[in-house]
Coordinates of C-alpha atoms and ligand atoms in Angstrom, one line a residue:
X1 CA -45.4 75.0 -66.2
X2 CA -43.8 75.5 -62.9
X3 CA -40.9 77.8 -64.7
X4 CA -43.9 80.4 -66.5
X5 CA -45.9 80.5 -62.8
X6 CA -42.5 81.4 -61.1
X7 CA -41.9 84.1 -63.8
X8 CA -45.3 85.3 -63.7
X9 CA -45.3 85.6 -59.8
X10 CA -41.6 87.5 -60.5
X11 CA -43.3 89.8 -62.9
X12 CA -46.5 90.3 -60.7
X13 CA -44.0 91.3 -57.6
X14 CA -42.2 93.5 -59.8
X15 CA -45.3 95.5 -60.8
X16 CA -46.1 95.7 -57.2
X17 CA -43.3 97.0 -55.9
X18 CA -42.9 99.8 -58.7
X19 CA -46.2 101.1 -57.2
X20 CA -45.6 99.9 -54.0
X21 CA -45.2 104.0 -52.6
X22 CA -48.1 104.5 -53.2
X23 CA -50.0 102.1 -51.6
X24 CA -52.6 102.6 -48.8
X25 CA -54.7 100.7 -46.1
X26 CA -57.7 102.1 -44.5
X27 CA -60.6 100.7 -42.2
X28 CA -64.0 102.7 -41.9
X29 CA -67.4 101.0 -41.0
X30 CA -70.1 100.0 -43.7
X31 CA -73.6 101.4 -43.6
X32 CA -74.6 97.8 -41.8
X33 CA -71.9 98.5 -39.3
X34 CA -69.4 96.0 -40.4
X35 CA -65.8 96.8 -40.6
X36 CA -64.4 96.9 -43.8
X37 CA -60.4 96.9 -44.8
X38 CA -60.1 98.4 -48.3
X39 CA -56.6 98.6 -49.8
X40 CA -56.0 101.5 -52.6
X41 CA -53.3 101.5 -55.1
X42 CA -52.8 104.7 -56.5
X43 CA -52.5 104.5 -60.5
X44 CA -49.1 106.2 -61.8
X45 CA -50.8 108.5 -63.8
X46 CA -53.8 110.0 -61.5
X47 CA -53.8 113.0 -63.1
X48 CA -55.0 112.0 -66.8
X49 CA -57.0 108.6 -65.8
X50 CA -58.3 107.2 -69.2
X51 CA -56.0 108.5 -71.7
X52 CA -53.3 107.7 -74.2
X53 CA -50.3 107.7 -71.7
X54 CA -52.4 104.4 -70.4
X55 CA -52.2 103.0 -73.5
X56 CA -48.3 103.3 -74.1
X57 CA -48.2 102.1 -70.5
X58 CA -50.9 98.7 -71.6
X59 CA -48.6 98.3 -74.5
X60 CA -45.4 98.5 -72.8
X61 CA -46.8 95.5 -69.9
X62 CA -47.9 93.6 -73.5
X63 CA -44.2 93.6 -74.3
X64 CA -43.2 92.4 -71.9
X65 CA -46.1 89.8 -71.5
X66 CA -45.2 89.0 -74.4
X67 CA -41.5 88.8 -74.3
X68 CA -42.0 86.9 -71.1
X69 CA -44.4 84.4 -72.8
X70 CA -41.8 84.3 -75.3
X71 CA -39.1 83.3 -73.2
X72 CA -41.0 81.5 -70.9
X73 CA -42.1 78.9 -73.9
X74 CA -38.8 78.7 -75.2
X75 CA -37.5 77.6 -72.0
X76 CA -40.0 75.3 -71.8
X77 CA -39.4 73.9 -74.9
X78 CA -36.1 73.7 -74.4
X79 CA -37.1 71.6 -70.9
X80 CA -38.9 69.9 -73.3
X81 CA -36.7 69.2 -75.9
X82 CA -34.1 68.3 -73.1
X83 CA -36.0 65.8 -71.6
X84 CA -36.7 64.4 -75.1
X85 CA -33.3 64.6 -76.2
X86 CA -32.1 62.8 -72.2
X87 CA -35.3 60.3 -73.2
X88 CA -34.2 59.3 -76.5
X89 CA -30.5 58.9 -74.7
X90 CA -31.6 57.4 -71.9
X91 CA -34.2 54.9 -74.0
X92 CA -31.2 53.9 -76.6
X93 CA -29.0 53.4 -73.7
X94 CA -31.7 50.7 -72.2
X95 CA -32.4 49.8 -75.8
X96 CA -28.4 48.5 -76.1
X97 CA -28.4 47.4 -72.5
X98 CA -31.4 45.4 -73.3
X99 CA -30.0 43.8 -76.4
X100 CA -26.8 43.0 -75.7
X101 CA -28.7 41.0 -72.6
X102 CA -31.0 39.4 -74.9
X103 CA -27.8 38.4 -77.2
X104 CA -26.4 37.1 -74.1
X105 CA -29.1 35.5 -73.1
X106 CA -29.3 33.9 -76.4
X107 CA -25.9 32.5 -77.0
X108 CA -26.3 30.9 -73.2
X109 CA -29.2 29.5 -74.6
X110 CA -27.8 28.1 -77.7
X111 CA -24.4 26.7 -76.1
X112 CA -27.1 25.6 -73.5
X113 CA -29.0 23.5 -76.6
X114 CA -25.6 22.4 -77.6
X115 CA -24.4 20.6 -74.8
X116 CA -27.8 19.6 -74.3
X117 CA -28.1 17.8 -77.7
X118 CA -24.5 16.5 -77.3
X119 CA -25.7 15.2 -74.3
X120 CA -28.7 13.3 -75.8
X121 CA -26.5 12.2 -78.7
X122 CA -23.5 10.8 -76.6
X123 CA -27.1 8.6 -74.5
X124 CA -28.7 7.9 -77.3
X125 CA -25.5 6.0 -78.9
X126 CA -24.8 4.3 -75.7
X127 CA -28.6 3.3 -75.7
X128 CA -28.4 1.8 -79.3
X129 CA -25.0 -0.2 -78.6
X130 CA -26.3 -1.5 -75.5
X131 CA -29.4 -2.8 -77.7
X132 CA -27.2 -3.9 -80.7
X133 CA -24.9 -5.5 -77.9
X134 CA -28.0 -7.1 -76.6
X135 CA -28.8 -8.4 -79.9
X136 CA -25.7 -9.9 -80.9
X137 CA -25.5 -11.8 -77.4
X138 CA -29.2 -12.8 -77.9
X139 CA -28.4 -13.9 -81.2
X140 CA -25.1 -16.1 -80.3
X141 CA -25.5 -19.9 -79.9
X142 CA -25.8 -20.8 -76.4
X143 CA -23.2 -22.3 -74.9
X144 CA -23.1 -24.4 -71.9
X145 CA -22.2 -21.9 -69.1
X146 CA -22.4 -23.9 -66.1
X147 CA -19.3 -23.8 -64.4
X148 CA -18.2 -25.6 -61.1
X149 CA -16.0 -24.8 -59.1
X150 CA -12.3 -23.4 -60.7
X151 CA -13.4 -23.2 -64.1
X152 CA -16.2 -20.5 -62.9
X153 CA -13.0 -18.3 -63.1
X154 CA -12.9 -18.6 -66.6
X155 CA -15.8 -17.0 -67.3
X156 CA -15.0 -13.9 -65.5
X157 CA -15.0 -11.0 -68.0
X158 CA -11.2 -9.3 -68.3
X159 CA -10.2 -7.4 -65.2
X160 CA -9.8 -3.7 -66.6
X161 CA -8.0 -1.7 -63.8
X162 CA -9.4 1.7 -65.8
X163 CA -13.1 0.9 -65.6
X164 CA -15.1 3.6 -67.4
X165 CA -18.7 4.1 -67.2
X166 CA -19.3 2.8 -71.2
X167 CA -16.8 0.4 -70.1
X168 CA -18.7 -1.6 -67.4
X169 CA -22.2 -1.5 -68.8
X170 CA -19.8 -3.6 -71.4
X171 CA -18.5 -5.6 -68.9
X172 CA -21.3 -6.4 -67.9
X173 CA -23.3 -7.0 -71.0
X174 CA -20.5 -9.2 -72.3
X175 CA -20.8 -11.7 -69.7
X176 CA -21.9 -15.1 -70.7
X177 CA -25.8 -15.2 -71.9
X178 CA -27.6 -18.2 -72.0
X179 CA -31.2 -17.8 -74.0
X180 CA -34.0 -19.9 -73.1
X181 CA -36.8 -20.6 -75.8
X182 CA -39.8 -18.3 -74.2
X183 CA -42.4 -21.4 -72.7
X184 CA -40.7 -24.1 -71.4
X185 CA -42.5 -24.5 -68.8
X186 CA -41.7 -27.0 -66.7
X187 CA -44.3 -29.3 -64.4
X188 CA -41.2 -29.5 -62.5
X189 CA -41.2 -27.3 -60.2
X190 CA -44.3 -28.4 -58.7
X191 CA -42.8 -30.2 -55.9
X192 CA -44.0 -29.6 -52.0
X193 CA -41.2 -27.4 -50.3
X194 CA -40.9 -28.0 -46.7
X195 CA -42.4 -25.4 -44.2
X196 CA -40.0 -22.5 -43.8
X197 CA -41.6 -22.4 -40.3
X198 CA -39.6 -22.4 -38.0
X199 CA -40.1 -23.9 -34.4
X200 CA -39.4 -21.7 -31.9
X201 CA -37.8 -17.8 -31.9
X202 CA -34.8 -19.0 -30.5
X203 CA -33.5 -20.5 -33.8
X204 CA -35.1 -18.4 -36.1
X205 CA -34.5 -15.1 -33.8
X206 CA -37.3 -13.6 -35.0
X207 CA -38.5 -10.5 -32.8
X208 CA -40.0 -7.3 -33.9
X209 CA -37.8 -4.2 -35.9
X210 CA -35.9 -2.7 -33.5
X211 CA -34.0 -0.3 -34.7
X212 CA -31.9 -0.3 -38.6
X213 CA -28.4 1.1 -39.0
X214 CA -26.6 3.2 -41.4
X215 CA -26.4 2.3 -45.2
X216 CA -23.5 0.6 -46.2
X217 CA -22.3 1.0 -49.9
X218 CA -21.4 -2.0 -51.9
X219 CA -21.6 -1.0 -55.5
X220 CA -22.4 2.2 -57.2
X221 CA -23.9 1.9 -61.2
X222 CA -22.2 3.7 -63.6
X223 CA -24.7 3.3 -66.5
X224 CA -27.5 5.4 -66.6
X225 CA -29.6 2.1 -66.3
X226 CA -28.5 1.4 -62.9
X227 CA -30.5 4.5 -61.3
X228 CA -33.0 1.8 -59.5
X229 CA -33.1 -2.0 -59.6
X230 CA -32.5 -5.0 -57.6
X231 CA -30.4 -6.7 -55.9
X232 CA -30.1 -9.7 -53.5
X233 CA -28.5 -12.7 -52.1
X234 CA -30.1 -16.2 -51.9
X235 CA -31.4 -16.5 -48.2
X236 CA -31.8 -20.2 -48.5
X237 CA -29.9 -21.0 -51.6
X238 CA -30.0 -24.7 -53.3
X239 CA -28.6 -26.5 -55.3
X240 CA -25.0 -26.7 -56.5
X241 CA -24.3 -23.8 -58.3
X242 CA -25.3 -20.8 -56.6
X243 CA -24.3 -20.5 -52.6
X244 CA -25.3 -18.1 -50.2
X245 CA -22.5 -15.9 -51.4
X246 CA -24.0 -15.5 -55.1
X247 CA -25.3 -12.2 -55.8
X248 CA -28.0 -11.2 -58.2
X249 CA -28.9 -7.7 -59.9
X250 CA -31.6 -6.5 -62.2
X251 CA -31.0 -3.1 -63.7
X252 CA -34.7 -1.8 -63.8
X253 CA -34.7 0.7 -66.3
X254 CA -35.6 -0.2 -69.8
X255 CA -38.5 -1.2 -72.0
X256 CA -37.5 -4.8 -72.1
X257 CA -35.6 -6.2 -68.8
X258 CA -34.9 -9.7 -69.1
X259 CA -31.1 -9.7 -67.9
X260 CA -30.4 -11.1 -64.6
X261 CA -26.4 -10.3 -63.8
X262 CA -25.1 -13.2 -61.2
X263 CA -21.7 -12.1 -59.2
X264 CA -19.9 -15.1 -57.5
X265 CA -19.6 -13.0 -54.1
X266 CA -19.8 -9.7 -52.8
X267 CA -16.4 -8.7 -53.6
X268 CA -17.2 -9.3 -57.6
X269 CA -20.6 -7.8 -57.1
X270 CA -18.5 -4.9 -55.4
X271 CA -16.1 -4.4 -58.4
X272 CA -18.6 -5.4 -61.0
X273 CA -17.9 -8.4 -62.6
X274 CA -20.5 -10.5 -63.3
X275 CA -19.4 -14.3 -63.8
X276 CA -22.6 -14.7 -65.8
X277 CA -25.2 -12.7 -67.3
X278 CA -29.1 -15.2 -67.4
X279 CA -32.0 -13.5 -69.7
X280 CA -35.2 -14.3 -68.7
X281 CA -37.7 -15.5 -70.7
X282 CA -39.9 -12.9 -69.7
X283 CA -40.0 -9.5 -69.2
X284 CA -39.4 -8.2 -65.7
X285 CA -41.7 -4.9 -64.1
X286 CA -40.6 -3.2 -61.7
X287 CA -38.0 -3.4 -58.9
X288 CA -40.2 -6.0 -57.0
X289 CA -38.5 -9.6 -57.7
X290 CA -37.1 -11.8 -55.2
X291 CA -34.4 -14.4 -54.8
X292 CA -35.9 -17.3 -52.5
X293 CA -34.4 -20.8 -52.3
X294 CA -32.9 -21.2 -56.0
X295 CA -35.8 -19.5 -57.8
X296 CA -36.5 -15.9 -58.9
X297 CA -39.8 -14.9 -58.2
X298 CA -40.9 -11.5 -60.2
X299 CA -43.8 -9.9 -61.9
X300 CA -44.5 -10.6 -65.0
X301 CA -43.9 -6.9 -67.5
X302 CA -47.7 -5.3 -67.9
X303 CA -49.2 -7.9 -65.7
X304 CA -50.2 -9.4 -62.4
X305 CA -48.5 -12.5 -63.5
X306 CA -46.5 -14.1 -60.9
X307 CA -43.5 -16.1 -62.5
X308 CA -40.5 -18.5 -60.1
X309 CA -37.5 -18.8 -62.9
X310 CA -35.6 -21.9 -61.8
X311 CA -31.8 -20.4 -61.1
X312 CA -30.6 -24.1 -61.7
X313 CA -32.1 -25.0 -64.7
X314 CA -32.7 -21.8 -66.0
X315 CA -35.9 -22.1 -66.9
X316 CA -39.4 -21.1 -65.8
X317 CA -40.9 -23.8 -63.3
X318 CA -44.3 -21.6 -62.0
X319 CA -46.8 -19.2 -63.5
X320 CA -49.6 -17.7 -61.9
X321 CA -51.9 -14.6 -61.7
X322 CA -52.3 -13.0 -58.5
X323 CA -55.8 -12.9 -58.1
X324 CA -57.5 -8.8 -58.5
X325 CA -53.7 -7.4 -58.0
X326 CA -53.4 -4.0 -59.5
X327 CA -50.6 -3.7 -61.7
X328 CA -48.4 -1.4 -63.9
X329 CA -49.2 1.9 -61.8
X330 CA -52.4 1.2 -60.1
X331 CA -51.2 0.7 -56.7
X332 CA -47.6 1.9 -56.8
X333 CA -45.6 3.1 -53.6
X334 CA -45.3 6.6 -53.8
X335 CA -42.3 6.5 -55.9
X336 CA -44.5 5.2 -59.1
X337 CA -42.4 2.9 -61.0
X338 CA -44.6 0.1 -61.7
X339 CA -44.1 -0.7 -58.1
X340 CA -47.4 -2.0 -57.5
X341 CA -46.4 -6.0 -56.8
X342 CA -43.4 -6.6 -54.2
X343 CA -42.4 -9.7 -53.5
X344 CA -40.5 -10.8 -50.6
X345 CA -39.3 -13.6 -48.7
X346 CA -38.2 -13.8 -45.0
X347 CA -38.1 -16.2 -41.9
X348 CA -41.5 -17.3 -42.4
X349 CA -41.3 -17.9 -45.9
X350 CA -42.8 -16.0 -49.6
X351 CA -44.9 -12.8 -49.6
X352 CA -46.0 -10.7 -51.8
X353 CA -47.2 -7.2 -51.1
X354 CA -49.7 -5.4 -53.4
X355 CA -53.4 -4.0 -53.2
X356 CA -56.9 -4.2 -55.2
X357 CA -59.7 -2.2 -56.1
X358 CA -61.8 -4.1 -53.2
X359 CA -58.8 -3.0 -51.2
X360 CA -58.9 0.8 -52.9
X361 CA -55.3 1.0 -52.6
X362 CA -54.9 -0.1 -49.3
X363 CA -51.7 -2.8 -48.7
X364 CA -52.7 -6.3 -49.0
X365 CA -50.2 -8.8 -47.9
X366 CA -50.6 -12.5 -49.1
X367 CA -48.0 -15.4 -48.3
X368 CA -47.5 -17.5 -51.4
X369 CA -47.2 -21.2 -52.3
X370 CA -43.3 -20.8 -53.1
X371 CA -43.4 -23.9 -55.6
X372 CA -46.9 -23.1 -57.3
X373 CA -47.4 -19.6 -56.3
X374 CA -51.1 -20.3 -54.8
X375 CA -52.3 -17.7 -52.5
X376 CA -52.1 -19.5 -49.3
X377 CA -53.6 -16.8 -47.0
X378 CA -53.9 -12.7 -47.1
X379 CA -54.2 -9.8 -44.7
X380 CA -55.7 -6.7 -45.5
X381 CA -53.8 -3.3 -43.9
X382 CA -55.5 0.0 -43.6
X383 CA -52.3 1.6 -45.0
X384 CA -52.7 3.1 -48.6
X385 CA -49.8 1.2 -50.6
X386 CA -49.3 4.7 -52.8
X387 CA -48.4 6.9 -49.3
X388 CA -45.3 4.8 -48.1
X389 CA -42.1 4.4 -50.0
X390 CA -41.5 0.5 -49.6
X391 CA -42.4 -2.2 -47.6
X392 CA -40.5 -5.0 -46.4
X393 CA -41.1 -8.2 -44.4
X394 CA -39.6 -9.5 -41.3
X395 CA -40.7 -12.7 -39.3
X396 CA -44.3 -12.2 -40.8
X397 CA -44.9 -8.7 -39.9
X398 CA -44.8 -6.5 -42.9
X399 CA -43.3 -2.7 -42.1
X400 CA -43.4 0.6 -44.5
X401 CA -40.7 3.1 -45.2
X402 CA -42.2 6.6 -45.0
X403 CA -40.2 8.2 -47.7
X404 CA -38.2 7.1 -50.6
X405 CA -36.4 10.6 -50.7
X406 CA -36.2 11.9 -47.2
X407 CA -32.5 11.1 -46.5
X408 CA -33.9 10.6 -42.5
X409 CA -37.4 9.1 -42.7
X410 CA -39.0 6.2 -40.7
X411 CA -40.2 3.0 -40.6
X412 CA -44.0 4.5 -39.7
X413 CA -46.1 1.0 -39.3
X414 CA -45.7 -2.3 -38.8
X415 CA -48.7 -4.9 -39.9
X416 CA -48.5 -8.4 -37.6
X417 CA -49.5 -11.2 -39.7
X418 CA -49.8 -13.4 -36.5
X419 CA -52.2 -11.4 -34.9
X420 CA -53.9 -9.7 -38.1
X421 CA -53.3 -6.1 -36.5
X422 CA -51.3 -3.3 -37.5
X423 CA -49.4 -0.3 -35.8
X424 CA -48.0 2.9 -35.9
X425 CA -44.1 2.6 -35.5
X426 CA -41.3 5.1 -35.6
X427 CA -38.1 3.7 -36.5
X428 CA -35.5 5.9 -38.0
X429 CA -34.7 4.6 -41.7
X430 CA -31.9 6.7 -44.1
X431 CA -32.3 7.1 -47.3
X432 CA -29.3 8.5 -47.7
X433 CA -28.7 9.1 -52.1
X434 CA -32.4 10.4 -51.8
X435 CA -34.0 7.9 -54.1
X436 CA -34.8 4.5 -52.6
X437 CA -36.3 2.3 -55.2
X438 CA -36.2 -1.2 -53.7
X439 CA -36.1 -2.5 -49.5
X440 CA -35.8 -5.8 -49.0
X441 CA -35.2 -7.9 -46.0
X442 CA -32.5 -11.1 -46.1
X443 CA -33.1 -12.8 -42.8
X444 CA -30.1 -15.3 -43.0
X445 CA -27.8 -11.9 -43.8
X446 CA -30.0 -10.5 -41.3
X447 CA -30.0 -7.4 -43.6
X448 CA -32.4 -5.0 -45.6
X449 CA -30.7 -4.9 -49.3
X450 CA -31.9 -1.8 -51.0
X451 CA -31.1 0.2 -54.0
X452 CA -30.5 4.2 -53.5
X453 CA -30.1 6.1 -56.3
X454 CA -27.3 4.2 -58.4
X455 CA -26.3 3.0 -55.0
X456 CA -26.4 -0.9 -54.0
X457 CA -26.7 -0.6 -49.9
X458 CA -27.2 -2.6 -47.2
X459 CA -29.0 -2.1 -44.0
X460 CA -28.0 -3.9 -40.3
X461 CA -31.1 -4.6 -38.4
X462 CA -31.8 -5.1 -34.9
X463 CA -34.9 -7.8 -33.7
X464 CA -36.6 -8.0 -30.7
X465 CA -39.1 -7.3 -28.5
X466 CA -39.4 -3.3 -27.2
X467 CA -40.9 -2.5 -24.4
X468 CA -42.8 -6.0 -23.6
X469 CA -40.9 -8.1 -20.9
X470 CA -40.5 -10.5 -24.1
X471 CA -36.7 -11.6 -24.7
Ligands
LIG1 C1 -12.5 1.5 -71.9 O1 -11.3 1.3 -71.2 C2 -10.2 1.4 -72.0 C3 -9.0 1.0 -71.1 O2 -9.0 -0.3 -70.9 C4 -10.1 2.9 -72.4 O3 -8.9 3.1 -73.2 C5 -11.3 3.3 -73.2 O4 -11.2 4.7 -73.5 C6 -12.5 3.0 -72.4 N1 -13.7 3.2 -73.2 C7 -14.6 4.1 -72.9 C8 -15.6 4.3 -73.9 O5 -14.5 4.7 -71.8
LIG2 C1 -42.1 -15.6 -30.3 O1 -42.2 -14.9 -29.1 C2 -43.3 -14.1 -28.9 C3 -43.2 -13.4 -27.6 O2 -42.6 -14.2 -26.6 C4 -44.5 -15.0 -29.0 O3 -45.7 -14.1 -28.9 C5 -44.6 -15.7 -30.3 O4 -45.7 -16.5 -30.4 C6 -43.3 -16.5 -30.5 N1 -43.3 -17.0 -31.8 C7 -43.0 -18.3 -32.1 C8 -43.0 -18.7 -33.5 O5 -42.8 -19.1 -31.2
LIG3 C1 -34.6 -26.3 -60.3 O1 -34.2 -27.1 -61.3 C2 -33.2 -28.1 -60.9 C3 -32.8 -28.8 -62.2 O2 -33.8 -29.2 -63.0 C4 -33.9 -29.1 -59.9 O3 -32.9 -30.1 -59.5 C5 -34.3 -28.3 -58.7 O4 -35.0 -29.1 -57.8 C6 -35.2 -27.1 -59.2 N1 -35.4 -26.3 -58.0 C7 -36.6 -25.8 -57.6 C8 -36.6 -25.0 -56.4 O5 -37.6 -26.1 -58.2
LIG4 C1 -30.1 12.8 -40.0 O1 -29.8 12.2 -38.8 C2 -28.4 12.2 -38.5 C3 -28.2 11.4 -37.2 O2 -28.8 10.1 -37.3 C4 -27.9 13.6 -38.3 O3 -26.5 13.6 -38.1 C5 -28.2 14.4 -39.6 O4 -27.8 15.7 -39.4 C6 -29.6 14.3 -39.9 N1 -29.8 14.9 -41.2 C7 -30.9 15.7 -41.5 C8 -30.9 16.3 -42.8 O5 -31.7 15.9 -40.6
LIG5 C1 -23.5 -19.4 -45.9 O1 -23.5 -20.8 -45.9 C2 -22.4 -21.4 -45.2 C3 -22.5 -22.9 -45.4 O2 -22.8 -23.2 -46.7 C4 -22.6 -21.0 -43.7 O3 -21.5 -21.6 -43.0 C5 -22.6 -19.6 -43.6 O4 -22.8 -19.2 -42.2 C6 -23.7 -18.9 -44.4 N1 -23.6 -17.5 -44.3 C7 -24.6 -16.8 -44.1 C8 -24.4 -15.3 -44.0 O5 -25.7 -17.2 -44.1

């Protein structure tokens, strides 16, 4: 369009300037005494004004109108067709371009699938060895396991210097298993444990959370089962076959967890050899048991059942409900995970942490009958269980992790037992492989144990009293 108005403005100039000679401007005043310009172009042929010379003259303009129109249109057709033909070009080259990224994008994709199914294959075998392996040592005869002393060495599963992921979920599931028939519940356990209370602060150096050190790494899981569990030593350990050394993990993942892996010390826990594998008689939930003067103390799978295992006799010496507990995701920490009952023990003796609807959420702490597992007292916090990580105990007072992924969060409030009254606190706590599943508080290791992503750690802690002329 712009080509056909540049040739018609050419042609209108050329017309012009052929008659351009005879041209004329004049100026002369209109009867009303206005100026007026008038501008006269002589015609080229005066002399015979409308006559056939005119004509020849109309036709010969129509030729060339009409030449012009005819090139004019065929050059704008041939724009046209140009910026057709340069479309179709340009459109096939996006066209390929476009495919050939699509058939990138799907091989990437399928190789993607690939290694993804492979993935899921190679997991899903592990998963259904690990059960069959489970089976077989469910199914074996028992055998009497309890070792003193040197034999205990016998029982150690085969040192393998080249110790492969598949390898020590193996080692570890092929340590001795002792089944116990589901109920034997023994009246047993029912006897009066002496007051962990202790005299003075001197001897038990109790003092409030001061500050917590850096995470120290003992043991990193290999099997995909090891991303969060528990892990503890006895802080008061009885009885002759387990010492203060003894170690004790339960890998939380899993439908069914019932094994409870027993190292001899930290060194074994360290290299993962577990002189003896126990399976509980009931399920475990959650990363919330307890190790506490010979007995396991854990929450009963899908329920606010409280159960103490008896380490010695292997057997189950207590069962009780914890009375309005919320349980299997209720009252979680923020991590979820079935977190919603914790139990711990320090100086002062068993706790369990936890809420209920009367509670709507909000931490309750309760300190437990360690033989029959009656509530003996409870506090009520005004922190919500599901915004803090953890929670721990320590010489009665109860504290909360902020975060179970910020690798530097805080311990943001501490809850005082003794005086009923909680606190807003700010001591620096890492978290350092980003998913902190389990904080608990050893007071004779004077230690937080806590499980990090895979990663067994433990914490040094510092107690007294800030800022209150208290020593
Ligand atoms: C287990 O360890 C042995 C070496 O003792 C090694 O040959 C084998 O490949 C390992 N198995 C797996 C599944 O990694
Ligand atoms: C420990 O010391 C603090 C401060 O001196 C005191 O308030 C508390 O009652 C003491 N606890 C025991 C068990 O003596
Ligand atoms: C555990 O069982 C053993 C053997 O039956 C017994 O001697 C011990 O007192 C029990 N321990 C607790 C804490 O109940
Ligand atoms: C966490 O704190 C340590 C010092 O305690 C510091 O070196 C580190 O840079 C901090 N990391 C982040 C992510 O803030
Ligand atoms: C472990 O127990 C022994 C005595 O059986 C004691 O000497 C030692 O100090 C204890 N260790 C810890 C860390 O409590």
């Amino acid at each position: 369009m712009l080509l056909l108005l540049s040739f018609l403005s050419l042609f209108c100039f050329a017309v012009f300037s052929q008659s351009q000679g005879q041209a004329s401007l004049s100026r002369s005043n209109d009867p009303n005494g206005r100026c007026v310009y008038s501008f006269t172009v002589v015609s080229p042929q005066e002399s015979s004004c409308p006559g056939g010379n005119a004509k020849s003259e109309m036709d010969e303009v129509l030729t060339r109108l009409t030449l012009l129109e005819a090139l004019v249109s065929r050059l704008t057709a041939r724009e046209e067709r140009g910026t057709a033909f340069g479309g179709v070009r340009h459109s096939e080259e996006n066209l390929h371009e476009a495919y050939a990224q699509v058939t990138r994008e799907r091989n990437q994709l399928q190789q993607d699938q690939k290694r993804l199914n492979a993935q899921v294959q190679k997991l899903q075998g592990t998963v259904a060895e690990l059960n069959r392996e489970a089976e077989r040592l469910r199914q074996r005869p028992c055998e009497q396991t309890h070792t003193s002393g040197g034999t205990r060495h016998e029982n150690r599963p085969l040192r393998d210097p080249v110790f492969h992921f598949e390898n020590t979920s193996y080692q570890e599931m092929k340590a001795k298993v002792k089944e116990l028939p589901a109920s034997r519940l023994l009246p047993e356990g029912i006897q009066r444990a002496s007051s962990p209370k202790l005299s003075s602060n001197i001897s038990s150096g109790c003092g409030e959370l001061l500050s917590v050190g850096e995470p120290v790494l003992h043991r990193k899981a290999d099997a995909i089962t090891g991303k969060y569990g528990v892990w503890l030593q006895d802080p008061d350990p009885q009885g002759p076959y387990y010492t203060n050394k003894t170690v004790w993990r339960i890998d939380s993942i899993g439908r069914e967890i019932r094994q409870l892996f027993v190292y001899e010390d930290m060194d074994q826990f360290s290299k993962g050899f577990p002189m003896k594998v126990l399976v509980l008689p009931e399920p475990v939930e959650s990363t919330g048991a307890t190790v506490y003067r010979g007995s396991l103390y854990y929450q009963r799978r899908r329920s606010r059942t409280l159960l103490r295992y008896n380490l010695t006799s292997e057997s189950l010496a207590s069962r009780l409900d914890l009375p309005h507990a919320g349980f299997h995701g209720q009252h979680p920490y923020s991590w979820g995970g079935y977190t919603d009952i914790d139990l711990a023990a320090d100086e002062q003796g068993l706790w369990v942490i936890y809420s209920t609807g009367k509670a709507k959420g909000a931490i309750v702490i309760s300190q437990l009958d360690p033989a029959s597992l009656e509530v003996r007292r409870s506090w009520e916090t005004k922190i919500r269980k599901n915004s803090v990580g953890n929670a721990f105990m320590v010489c009665g007072r109860l504290y909360t992790v902020a975060s179970y992924t910020t690798p530097n969060t805080t311990i943001n409030y501490m809850f005082d037992t003794a005086t009923s009254e909680g606190q807003a606190v700010a001591v620096p706590f890492v978290n350092k492989y980003r998913y902190n599943s389990m904080v608990d508080y050893n007071h004779a290791q004077r230690k937080l144990y806590a499980w990090d992503n895979f990663h067994m750690v433990t914490y040094d802690v510092r107690l007294g009293w800030a800022g209150k002329g208290r020593s």
